Short mmCIF file of C-alpha atoms and ligand atoms in Angstrom, two decimals:
data_model
loop_
_atom_site.label_atom_id
_atom_site.label_comp_id
_atom_site.label_asym_id
_atom_site.label_seq_id
_atom_site.Cartn_x
_atom_site.Cartn_y
_atom_site.Cartn_z
CA MET K 1 67.79 70.52 256.74
CA SER K 2 68.26 66.77 257.40
CA ARG K 3 68.21 64.44 254.46
CA PRO K 4 65.51 61.88 253.77
CA THR K 5 66.06 58.33 254.89
CA ASN K 6 67.67 56.03 252.33
CA ARG K 7 64.76 53.79 251.43
CA ARG K 8 66.47 51.39 249.07
CA GLY K 9 66.85 48.47 251.49
CA PHE K 10 63.34 48.88 252.81
CA LEU K 11 61.57 48.93 249.53
CA GLY K 12 63.84 46.30 248.16
CA THR K 13 62.68 43.74 250.73
CA CYS K 14 58.97 44.47 251.24
CA GLY K 15 56.01 43.60 249.06
CA THR K 16 52.64 44.44 250.56
CA LEU K 17 53.16 46.98 253.34
CA THR K 18 50.88 46.99 256.34
CA ALA K 19 50.31 49.54 259.10
CA GLY K 20 53.21 49.56 261.52
CA ALA K 21 55.68 48.14 259.03
CA ALA K 22 57.59 51.40 258.98
CA GLY K 23 58.90 51.14 262.55
CA PRO K 24 62.52 50.07 262.17
CA PHE K 25 63.09 52.11 259.04
CA PHE K 26 62.41 55.54 260.49
CA PRO K 27 64.27 57.23 263.32
CA SER K 28 62.21 57.07 266.49
CA THR K 29 62.61 60.75 267.29
CA PRO K 30 61.73 63.60 264.97
CA ARG K 31 64.88 64.78 263.27
CA ALA K 32 64.07 67.76 261.19
CA LEU K 33 62.74 69.94 263.94
CA ALA K 34 64.46 68.44 266.94
CA ASP K 35 67.62 70.43 266.32
CA GLU K 36 65.82 73.52 265.15
CA THR K 37 63.74 73.90 268.31
CA LYS K 38 66.27 73.27 271.05
CA ALA K 39 66.31 76.82 272.32
CA LYS K 40 63.25 78.12 274.14
CA ASN K 41 63.03 81.11 271.83
CA ASP K 42 63.04 78.75 268.85
CA ARG K 43 59.72 77.26 269.86
CA PHE K 44 56.50 78.34 268.19
CA ALA K 45 53.83 80.20 270.18
CA LEU K 46 50.61 78.61 268.97
CA GLY K 47 47.02 79.80 269.18
CA LEU K 48 44.39 77.08 268.86
CA ILE K 49 40.95 77.82 267.41
CA GLY K 50 38.52 74.97 268.08
CA SER K 51 39.50 72.59 270.89
CA GLY K 52 37.58 69.48 269.89
CA SER K 53 38.56 65.91 269.17
CA ILE K 54 41.08 66.38 266.34
CA ALA K 55 42.77 69.33 268.06
CA ASN K 56 43.51 66.93 270.88
CA ALA K 57 45.41 64.60 268.55
CA ASN K 58 47.15 67.44 266.74
CA ILE K 59 48.37 69.38 269.75
CA GLY K 60 49.44 66.07 271.26
CA VAL K 61 51.89 65.40 268.42
CA ALA K 62 53.02 69.03 267.95
CA LYS K 63 53.96 69.48 271.62
CA PRO K 64 57.71 68.94 271.19
CA TRP K 65 57.89 72.14 269.15
CA ILE K 66 55.07 74.43 270.25
CA ASP K 67 53.86 76.33 273.28
CA LEU K 68 50.08 76.47 273.42
CA VAL K 69 49.58 80.04 274.59
CA ALA K 70 45.91 80.70 273.77
CA ILE K 71 42.76 78.73 273.04
CA ALA K 72 39.54 79.95 271.44
CA ASP K 73 36.41 77.85 271.61
CA VAL K 74 32.74 78.77 271.66
CA ASP K 75 32.12 75.98 274.17
CA ALA K 76 33.76 76.94 277.46
CA ARG K 77 33.64 73.36 278.72
CA ARG K 78 35.89 72.28 275.89
CA SER K 79 38.44 75.09 276.12
CA ALA K 80 38.74 74.66 279.91
CA ALA K 81 39.32 70.90 279.63
CA PHE K 82 41.77 71.38 276.78
CA ASN K 83 43.70 74.03 278.69
CA ALA K 84 44.01 71.77 281.72
CA ARG K 85 45.11 68.82 279.61
CA HIS K 86 47.54 70.46 277.22
CA ALA K 87 48.75 73.69 278.86
CA ASP K 88 48.52 73.06 282.63
CA GLY K 89 45.72 75.63 282.66
CA LYS K 90 48.17 78.37 281.64
CA ALA K 91 46.87 79.25 278.16
CA ALA K 92 44.65 82.30 277.72
CA VAL K 93 41.09 81.22 276.93
CA HIS K 94 38.68 83.12 274.68
CA ASP K 95 35.24 82.69 273.16
CA ASP K 96 36.11 84.91 270.17
CA TYR K 97 39.03 83.66 268.03
CA ARG K 98 39.80 87.20 266.86
CA ARG K 99 41.47 87.89 270.24
CA LEU K 100 44.16 85.38 269.17
CA LEU K 101 44.68 87.10 265.83
CA ASP K 102 45.19 90.43 267.66
CA ARG K 103 48.23 89.09 269.55
CA ASP K 104 51.67 89.85 268.14
CA ASP K 105 53.32 87.12 270.18
CA ILE K 106 51.40 84.30 268.46
CA ASP K 107 53.34 82.87 265.50
CA VAL K 108 51.07 80.14 264.24
CA ILE K 109 47.38 79.37 264.37
CA HIS K 110 45.81 75.94 264.33
CA VAL K 111 42.23 75.94 263.02
CA ALA K 112 40.26 72.87 264.13
CA THR K 113 36.73 74.23 264.08
CA PRO K 114 33.91 72.62 262.07
CA ASP K 115 34.26 73.16 258.31
CA HIS K 116 31.80 76.05 257.95
CA TRP K 117 34.19 78.31 259.91
CA HIS K 118 37.45 77.37 258.17
CA THR K 119 37.54 79.91 255.35
CA LYS K 120 36.66 82.92 257.45
CA VAL K 121 39.20 82.09 260.15
CA VAL K 122 42.01 81.11 257.74
CA VAL K 123 41.62 84.25 255.62
CA GLU K 124 41.50 86.54 258.65
CA ALA K 125 44.47 84.75 260.22
CA MET K 126 46.57 85.17 257.06
CA LEU K 127 45.63 88.84 256.86
CA ALA K 128 46.69 89.19 260.52
CA GLY K 129 50.15 87.88 259.54
CA LYS K 130 49.81 84.36 260.92
CA ASP K 131 50.91 81.07 259.43
CA VAL K 132 48.14 78.50 259.65
CA TYR K 133 47.65 74.76 260.00
CA CYS K 134 43.97 74.27 259.13
CA GLU K 135 42.14 71.00 259.31
CA LYS K 136 40.64 69.52 256.18
CA PRO K 137 38.44 70.20 254.30
CA LEU K 138 39.75 73.72 253.84
CA THR K 139 36.43 75.08 252.57
CA LEU K 140 32.72 74.46 252.27
CA THR K 141 32.57 75.79 248.69
CA ILE K 142 34.67 76.16 245.54
CA ASP K 143 34.55 79.96 245.65
CA GLU K 144 35.91 79.98 249.19
CA GLY K 145 38.91 78.09 247.83
CA LYS K 146 39.48 80.80 245.20
CA LEU K 147 39.56 83.41 247.97
CA ILE K 148 41.94 81.45 250.20
CA ARG K 149 44.32 80.81 247.31
CA ARG K 150 44.32 84.49 246.37
CA VAL K 151 44.94 85.71 249.92
CA GLN K 152 47.66 83.08 250.44
CA LYS K 153 49.45 84.31 247.32
CA GLU K 154 49.10 87.95 248.31
CA THR K 155 50.23 87.50 251.91
CA GLY K 156 52.83 84.76 251.36
CA ARG K 157 51.68 83.02 254.53
CA VAL K 158 52.49 79.34 255.06
CA VAL K 159 49.28 77.31 255.16
CA GLN K 160 49.22 73.58 255.71
CA VAL K 161 45.98 71.62 255.29
CA GLY K 162 45.45 68.72 257.71
CA THR K 163 45.52 65.98 255.08
CA GLN K 164 48.18 64.02 256.93
CA GLN K 165 48.07 61.09 254.52
CA ARG K 166 50.48 63.19 252.43
CA SER K 167 53.07 62.64 255.18
CA ASP K 168 52.55 58.87 255.46
CA PHE K 169 55.73 57.43 253.91
CA PRO K 170 55.27 53.64 254.08
CA ARG K 171 51.97 53.80 252.27
CA PHE K 172 50.78 56.97 250.54
CA VAL K 173 54.11 58.65 249.76
CA THR K 174 55.58 55.35 248.55
CA ALA K 175 52.51 54.87 246.34
CA MET K 176 53.07 58.35 244.91
CA ALA K 177 56.74 57.56 244.26
CA ILE K 178 55.73 54.40 242.38
CA VAL K 179 53.47 56.56 240.22
CA ALA K 180 56.05 59.32 239.76
CA GLU K 181 58.70 56.79 238.71
CA GLY K 182 56.40 55.64 235.90
CA ARG K 183 55.95 52.12 237.29
CA LEU K 184 52.22 52.17 236.43
CA GLY K 185 52.63 53.83 233.06
CA ARG K 186 49.95 56.27 232.07
CA ILE K 187 47.11 56.30 234.64
CA LYS K 188 43.71 55.47 233.13
CA ARG K 189 41.54 55.35 236.22
CA VAL K 190 41.78 56.34 239.90
CA GLN K 191 39.19 55.33 242.46
CA ALA K 192 38.68 56.90 245.89
CA ALA K 193 36.53 54.68 248.13
CA ILE K 194 35.56 56.74 251.16
CA GLY K 195 32.71 54.92 252.92
CA GLY K 196 29.11 55.98 253.40
CA ALA K 197 27.54 58.28 255.98
CA PRO K 198 24.88 57.71 258.64
CA SER K 199 21.27 58.84 258.48
CA SER K 200 19.22 59.86 261.50
CA TYR K 201 15.64 60.19 262.64
CA SER K 202 14.26 63.59 263.62
CA ILE K 203 16.54 65.08 266.27
CA PRO K 204 14.55 67.20 268.74
CA VAL K 205 15.19 70.86 269.41
CA ALA K 206 16.95 71.30 272.75
CA GLU K 207 18.26 74.08 274.97
CA PRO K 208 21.97 74.63 274.14
CA PRO K 209 24.28 73.97 277.09
CA ARG K 210 24.93 77.11 279.16
CA GLU K 211 28.64 77.06 278.28
CA LEU K 212 28.02 76.86 274.51
CA ASN K 213 27.63 80.08 272.53
CA TRP K 214 25.30 78.54 269.95
CA ASP K 215 24.99 81.66 267.81
CA ARG K 216 28.77 81.85 267.46
CA TRP K 217 29.05 78.11 266.82
CA LEU K 218 26.66 78.64 263.85
CA GLY K 219 28.63 81.70 262.75
CA PRO K 220 28.32 82.19 258.97
CA ALA K 221 25.78 79.34 258.65
CA PRO K 222 22.01 79.98 258.78
CA ALA K 223 20.47 80.68 262.21
CA VAL K 224 18.71 77.50 263.30
CA GLU K 225 17.78 75.92 266.60
CA TYR K 226 20.13 73.64 268.47
CA ARG K 227 19.21 69.96 268.22
CA PHE K 228 20.40 67.24 270.53
CA LEU K 229 19.45 63.77 271.67
CA ASN K 230 21.35 61.34 273.83
CA ASP K 231 19.88 58.03 272.76
CA PRO K 232 20.52 55.17 275.21
CA GLN K 233 19.20 52.73 272.59
CA LEU K 234 22.36 53.36 270.58
CA VAL K 235 24.87 52.34 273.25
CA GLY K 236 27.56 50.20 271.63
CA LYS K 237 26.11 50.62 268.13
CA GLU K 238 27.01 54.05 266.83
CA SER K 239 27.37 57.59 268.11
CA GLN K 240 24.98 57.79 271.05
CA GLU K 241 24.67 61.55 270.79
CA LYS K 242 22.77 62.86 267.77
CA SER K 243 22.98 66.59 267.19
CA ASN K 244 23.65 69.38 264.73
CA CYS K 245 26.72 70.41 266.73
CA HIS K 246 29.92 68.81 268.05
CA TYR K 247 31.34 66.12 265.76
CA GLU K 248 27.90 65.37 264.22
CA PHE K 249 28.04 68.58 262.14
CA ARG K 250 29.64 66.35 259.47
CA TRP K 251 26.27 65.01 258.45
CA TRP K 252 24.68 68.40 257.69
CA TYR K 253 25.27 70.28 254.42
CA GLU K 254 24.96 73.54 256.32
CA TYR K 255 28.32 72.84 258.04
CA SER K 256 30.04 70.19 255.91
CA GLY K 257 30.01 68.32 252.62
CA GLY K 258 29.30 65.03 254.40
CA LYS K 259 31.52 62.06 253.66
CA LEU K 260 32.41 63.57 250.27
CA THR K 261 34.53 66.22 251.93
CA ASP K 262 35.15 64.55 255.30
CA TRP K 263 36.99 61.57 253.75
CA GLY K 264 37.04 62.84 250.17
CA ALA K 265 39.47 65.51 251.36
CA HIS K 266 41.88 62.66 252.15
CA HIS K 267 41.44 60.05 249.42
CA VAL K 268 40.41 62.29 246.51
CA ASP K 269 43.50 64.33 247.42
CA ILE K 270 45.68 61.22 247.00
CA ALA K 271 43.94 60.32 243.71
CA SER K 272 44.44 63.86 242.47
CA TRP K 273 48.11 63.89 243.58
CA ALA K 274 48.66 60.66 241.62
CA LEU K 275 47.30 62.23 238.43
CA GLU K 276 49.47 65.29 238.95
CA LEU K 277 52.61 63.17 239.41
CA ASN K 278 51.63 61.23 236.29
CA GLY K 279 51.74 64.47 234.31
CA GLN K 280 47.96 64.72 234.08
CA THR K 281 47.59 68.20 235.47
CA ALA K 282 44.32 69.26 233.82
CA GLY K 283 41.16 69.37 235.90
CA PRO K 284 37.99 67.39 235.18
CA LEU K 285 35.72 68.01 232.21
CA SER K 286 32.57 66.66 233.82
CA ILE K 287 31.26 64.78 236.80
CA GLY K 288 28.08 62.72 237.15
CA GLY K 289 26.65 59.79 239.05
CA SER K 290 24.10 59.01 241.69
CA ALA K 291 23.61 59.52 245.41
CA THR K 292 21.14 58.55 248.12
CA HIS K 293 20.19 61.11 250.75
CA PRO K 294 18.35 60.53 254.02
CA VAL K 295 15.91 63.36 253.17
CA ALA K 296 14.29 64.70 250.01
CA PHE K 297 16.00 67.54 248.17
CA GLU K 298 14.42 70.40 246.25
CA ASP K 299 16.52 72.79 244.18
CA GLY K 300 19.63 71.38 245.79
CA MET K 301 18.43 72.01 249.35
CA PRO K 302 17.17 69.48 251.90
CA VAL K 303 13.42 69.71 252.44
CA GLU K 304 13.49 68.45 256.04
CA ARG K 305 15.80 70.34 258.38
CA ASP K 306 15.52 68.25 261.55
CA ARG K 307 17.87 65.37 260.71
CA TYR K 308 21.14 64.49 258.98
CA ASN K 309 20.95 65.35 255.30
CA THR K 310 24.29 64.49 253.63
CA ALA K 311 24.59 61.62 251.13
CA THR K 312 24.66 58.17 252.71
CA ALA K 313 25.56 56.26 249.53
CA PHE K 314 27.02 57.41 246.20
CA LEU K 315 28.92 56.60 243.03
CA PHE K 316 30.39 59.39 240.91
CA THR K 317 32.65 59.43 237.88
CA ALA K 318 34.66 62.45 236.81
CA GLU K 319 35.96 62.47 233.23
CA PHE K 320 39.36 64.00 232.50
CA PRO K 321 41.06 64.94 229.22
CA GLY K 322 42.55 61.92 227.47
CA GLY K 323 39.84 59.59 228.76
CA THR K 324 41.15 59.28 232.34
CA GLN K 325 38.45 58.70 234.94
CA MET K 326 38.22 59.37 238.66
CA VAL K 327 35.62 57.38 240.57
CA ILE K 328 34.40 58.44 244.02
CA ARG K 329 32.29 55.83 245.80
CA HIS K 330 31.15 54.68 249.20
CA ASP K 331 30.74 50.95 248.75
CA THR K 332 34.07 49.19 248.49
CA ASP K 333 37.29 48.85 250.52
CA ASN K 334 38.27 52.22 251.93
CA GLY K 335 41.35 53.38 250.04
CA VAL K 336 42.65 54.54 246.68
CA LEU K 337 42.99 52.27 243.66
CA ILE K 338 45.33 53.58 240.96
CA GLU K 339 45.18 51.82 237.59
CA GLY K 340 47.73 52.49 234.89
CA GLU K 341 48.58 50.97 231.53
CA LYS K 342 51.40 48.93 233.12
CA GLY K 343 49.79 47.90 236.41
CA ARG K 344 47.69 48.89 239.37
CA ILE K 345 48.18 49.50 243.08
CA PHE K 346 45.86 49.91 246.05
CA VAL K 347 46.77 52.17 248.95
CA SER K 348 44.96 52.82 252.22
CA ARG K 349 45.86 53.71 255.80
CA GLY K 350 46.43 50.01 256.41
CA LYS K 351 48.22 48.75 253.32
CA LEU K 352 49.95 49.29 250.00
CA SER K 353 49.59 46.38 247.58
CA GLY K 354 49.66 45.30 243.96
CA ALA K 355 52.10 43.72 241.51
CA PRO K 356 54.13 46.97 241.07
CA VAL K 357 54.68 46.96 244.86
CA ASP K 358 55.83 43.32 244.83
CA ALA K 359 58.16 44.17 241.94
CA LEU K 360 60.11 46.58 244.18
CA ALA K 361 61.84 43.56 245.74
CA ASP K 362 63.84 43.07 242.54
CA ASP K 363 63.72 46.59 241.23
CA PRO K 364 63.69 49.12 244.09
CA LEU K 365 62.80 52.76 243.65
CA PRO K 366 65.73 55.16 243.25
CA GLU K 367 67.06 56.57 246.50
CA ASP K 368 65.58 59.99 245.98
CA ALA K 369 62.15 58.82 244.77
CA LEU K 370 60.28 59.52 248.00
CA ALA K 371 62.12 62.75 248.65
CA ASN K 372 61.21 63.96 245.19
CA VAL K 373 57.47 63.53 245.65
CA TYR K 374 57.75 65.02 249.15
CA LYS K 375 59.18 68.24 247.68
CA ASN K 376 62.55 67.34 249.25
CA LEU K 377 61.23 68.36 252.65
CA PRO K 378 62.39 66.52 255.80
CA MET K 379 60.59 63.29 256.59
CA GLU K 380 59.45 62.04 259.98
CA GLU K 381 58.02 58.89 261.44
CA ASN K 382 54.24 58.90 262.05
CA GLU K 383 52.17 60.77 259.51
CA ARG K 384 50.35 63.14 261.87
CA LYS K 385 53.54 64.14 263.68
CA GLY K 386 55.39 64.34 260.38
CA HIS K 387 52.70 66.58 258.94
CA TRP K 388 53.17 69.02 261.82
CA ALA K 389 56.95 68.84 261.50
CA ASN K 390 56.55 69.57 257.81
CA PHE K 391 54.40 72.63 258.53
CA LEU K 392 56.65 74.06 261.23
CA HIS K 393 59.77 73.46 259.16
CA CYS K 394 58.15 75.39 256.30
CA VAL K 395 57.20 78.20 258.68
CA LYS K 396 60.91 78.55 259.43
CA THR K 397 62.15 78.21 255.87
CA ARG K 398 59.13 79.89 254.17
CA GLN K 399 58.74 76.91 251.81
CA GLU K 400 55.40 75.61 250.57
CA PRO K 401 54.27 72.72 252.79
CA ILE K 402 53.29 69.33 251.44
CA SER K 403 49.51 69.98 251.74
CA ASP K 404 49.46 73.47 250.30
CA VAL K 405 46.18 75.24 249.62
CA HIS K 406 46.59 75.09 245.84
CA SER K 407 46.94 71.32 245.50
CA HIS K 408 44.34 70.81 248.20
CA MET K 409 41.73 72.91 246.41
CA LYS K 410 42.35 71.08 243.18
CA ALA K 411 41.21 67.90 244.90
CA LEU K 412 38.56 69.54 247.03
CA ASN K 413 36.94 71.12 243.97
CA LEU K 414 36.19 67.56 242.82
CA CYS K 415 34.60 66.74 246.18
CA HIS K 416 32.51 69.90 246.07
CA LEU K 417 31.45 69.22 242.47
CA ALA K 418 30.43 65.70 243.48
CA GLY K 419 28.35 67.25 246.26
CA ILE K 420 26.59 69.61 243.84
CA THR K 421 25.96 66.72 241.42
CA ALA K 422 24.50 64.73 244.32
CA ARG K 423 22.24 67.53 245.48
CA LEU K 424 20.92 68.40 242.02
CA GLY K 425 20.84 64.85 240.65
CA ARG K 426 22.45 65.68 237.30
CA THR K 427 25.78 65.61 235.50
CA LEU K 428 27.84 68.80 235.56
CA GLN K 429 30.19 70.16 232.88
CA TRP K 430 33.24 71.92 234.32
CA ASP K 431 35.43 74.64 232.82
CA ASP K 432 38.59 74.13 234.82
CA ALA K 433 40.40 77.25 233.59
CA ALA K 434 37.50 79.52 234.57
CA GLU K 435 36.57 77.34 237.56
CA GLN K 436 32.92 77.53 236.56
CA ILE K 437 30.18 74.99 235.87
CA THR K 438 29.05 75.53 232.30
CA GLY K 439 25.48 75.62 231.02
CA ASP K 440 23.84 75.25 234.43
CA GLU K 441 23.13 78.48 236.30
CA GLN K 442 21.55 76.78 239.25
CA ALA K 443 24.57 74.51 239.77
CA ASN K 444 26.95 77.40 239.25
CA ALA K 445 25.22 79.38 241.98
CA MET K 446 26.18 76.57 244.35
CA LEU K 447 29.88 77.37 243.98
CA ALA K 448 29.33 79.92 246.75
CA ARG K 449 27.18 80.22 249.86
CA PRO K 450 25.70 83.22 251.66
CA TYR K 451 27.33 84.30 254.94
CA ARG K 452 25.01 85.22 257.79
CA LYS K 453 24.96 88.90 258.66
CA GLY K 454 27.49 89.72 261.35
CA TYR K 455 29.68 86.76 260.35
CA GLU K 456 31.03 87.93 257.00
CA ILE K 457 34.76 87.53 256.32
CA GLU K 458 36.68 90.58 257.58
CA MET K 459 39.00 91.49 254.72
CA GLY K 460 40.99 94.22 256.42
N1 NAD J 501 42.82 65.24 259.56
C1 NAD J 501 41.99 64.36 260.06
O1 NAD J 501 42.21 63.16 259.98
C2 NAD J 501 40.75 64.84 260.78
C3 NAD J 501 40.09 63.98 261.66
C4 NAD J 501 38.96 64.47 262.32
C5 NAD J 501 38.51 65.76 262.09
N2 NAD J 501 39.15 66.56 261.19
C6 NAD J 501 38.63 67.92 260.90
O2 NAD J 501 38.82 68.73 262.06
C7 NAD J 501 37.75 69.68 262.18
C8 NAD J 501 37.14 69.55 263.57
O3 NAD J 501 36.57 68.25 263.70
P1 NAD J 501 36.30 67.62 265.14
O4 NAD J 501 35.84 66.24 264.91
O5 NAD J 501 37.47 67.86 266.03
O6 NAD J 501 35.06 68.52 265.59
P2 NAD J 501 34.53 68.86 267.05
O7 NAD J 501 33.12 69.23 266.93
O8 NAD J 501 34.92 67.78 268.01
O9 NAD J 501 35.41 70.14 267.46
C9 NAD J 501 35.25 71.40 266.89
C10 NAD J 501 35.45 72.44 267.99
O10 NAD J 501 35.41 73.74 267.41
C11 NAD J 501 34.66 74.58 268.26
N3 NAD J 501 34.17 75.76 267.52
C12 NAD J 501 33.10 75.88 266.71
N4 NAD J 501 33.04 77.12 266.21
C13 NAD J 501 34.09 77.80 266.72
C14 NAD J 501 34.58 79.14 266.58
N5 NAD J 501 33.97 80.04 265.81
N6 NAD J 501 35.68 79.50 267.28
C15 NAD J 501 36.33 78.62 268.08
N7 NAD J 501 35.91 77.34 268.26
C16 NAD J 501 34.82 76.94 267.57
C17 NAD J 501 33.55 73.69 268.80
O11 NAD J 501 32.94 74.22 269.95
C18 NAD J 501 34.33 72.40 269.05
O12 NAD J 501 34.89 72.36 270.34
C19 NAD J 501 36.78 69.36 261.04
O13 NAD J 501 36.99 70.27 260.00
C20 NAD J 501 37.16 67.95 260.62
O14 NAD J 501 36.91 67.69 259.26
C21 NAD J 501 40.27 66.13 260.56
#
């Protein structure tokens, strides 16, 4: 295993760090895996499930180490285009992802479907003996997380969640090292600002494209009609295509948690990691706040089913033992604010700032500070590429990757609880040891969701 870069000079000369500042301080080629994957038979045979926009970015960066041998997508237009672009048309193409799990020659699976499919595919992939890189958010519910964690423990499979901010050294990992080194003192408050979500007007029912298997796209979610509108009025303003399908699924509770899990999976994860590194390992005691939805809700369910329904605006506060608070909001600079007794820092994809960052010029972090928070795993330039390198390295060494399912679910539980609070409009009390909402049966029932007949998880 190669050793982490010596960061002393870097952190000793930089105050506020901005995107791109890392360039000269990281090697320009991946180190950790470059040597490990020289031989053809050292490469990973990868099966891709869901060939949409993020898969494009992910397979692009993982290419030095993987051979894309099979693609599953329920939209044949997408799998064909992906195959041509990333595998010279040579990958096997399927509509049903289970054909990939049947193959003994596939080492790793990348899951990049919409969120409502993640749990079923990840669990079945682990049971089929595959290691998995699954996009965030790992689940649609808290109970799905319990299942994934259990199966991961039982099977010992390596599962990386696609929260690549955990592999961003100049900003997020450095921020975590500042916390871990005690430079902020005891953390009192963390704030994840994740932006709001769009609303829509009524989106008309439409005939699904011939190449799209709409029933299979819906999978475990309720059977509903396909909706689609290409609105020329929106050119240059926002997404021109409104639908309950590709990309736009994010704004429907049936398939996603809205912004709370779309971006919450990233920034609440960083906020939660900071608390953990600060020795505050207990989960929340309660969460409450307020949210605005584009439609009315009754008993936690949207009344109108023809338009986006996830929260557009929100402000939640989770209370932790010892008086620590975590705030999740839409309305201020996107990023994570970490406030401790000795100082505060702000970290986002664009910058890391605050007096404790400026102080590194005179008092740099110890050489091993970043390596320590990164579990002493090899580091790479570029967070998305590094996140893949981290995963594939762990597949070889059987170590736990940096975005393991256990830490991810700790953060994602908060996002899901915020979603339940939003939908019911009341504060929730949480028993972290039992992973149950206390004193609220209706809320507790929302820890799980029904799976549509024919699309239940296949446990063996
Ligand atoms: N890590 C990040 O920064 C990041 C960024 C964007 C998206 N994501 C995540 O990636 C996932 C995909 O998002 P996207 O924007 O690429 O969505 P998308 O709609 O562009 O792509 C999803 C693809 O999955 C396919 N699909 C649906 N059901 C399937 C099934 N049962 N089997 C095989 N294929 C199936 C769809 O047809 C589509 O081609 C989401 O969970 C999202 O949260 C992560």
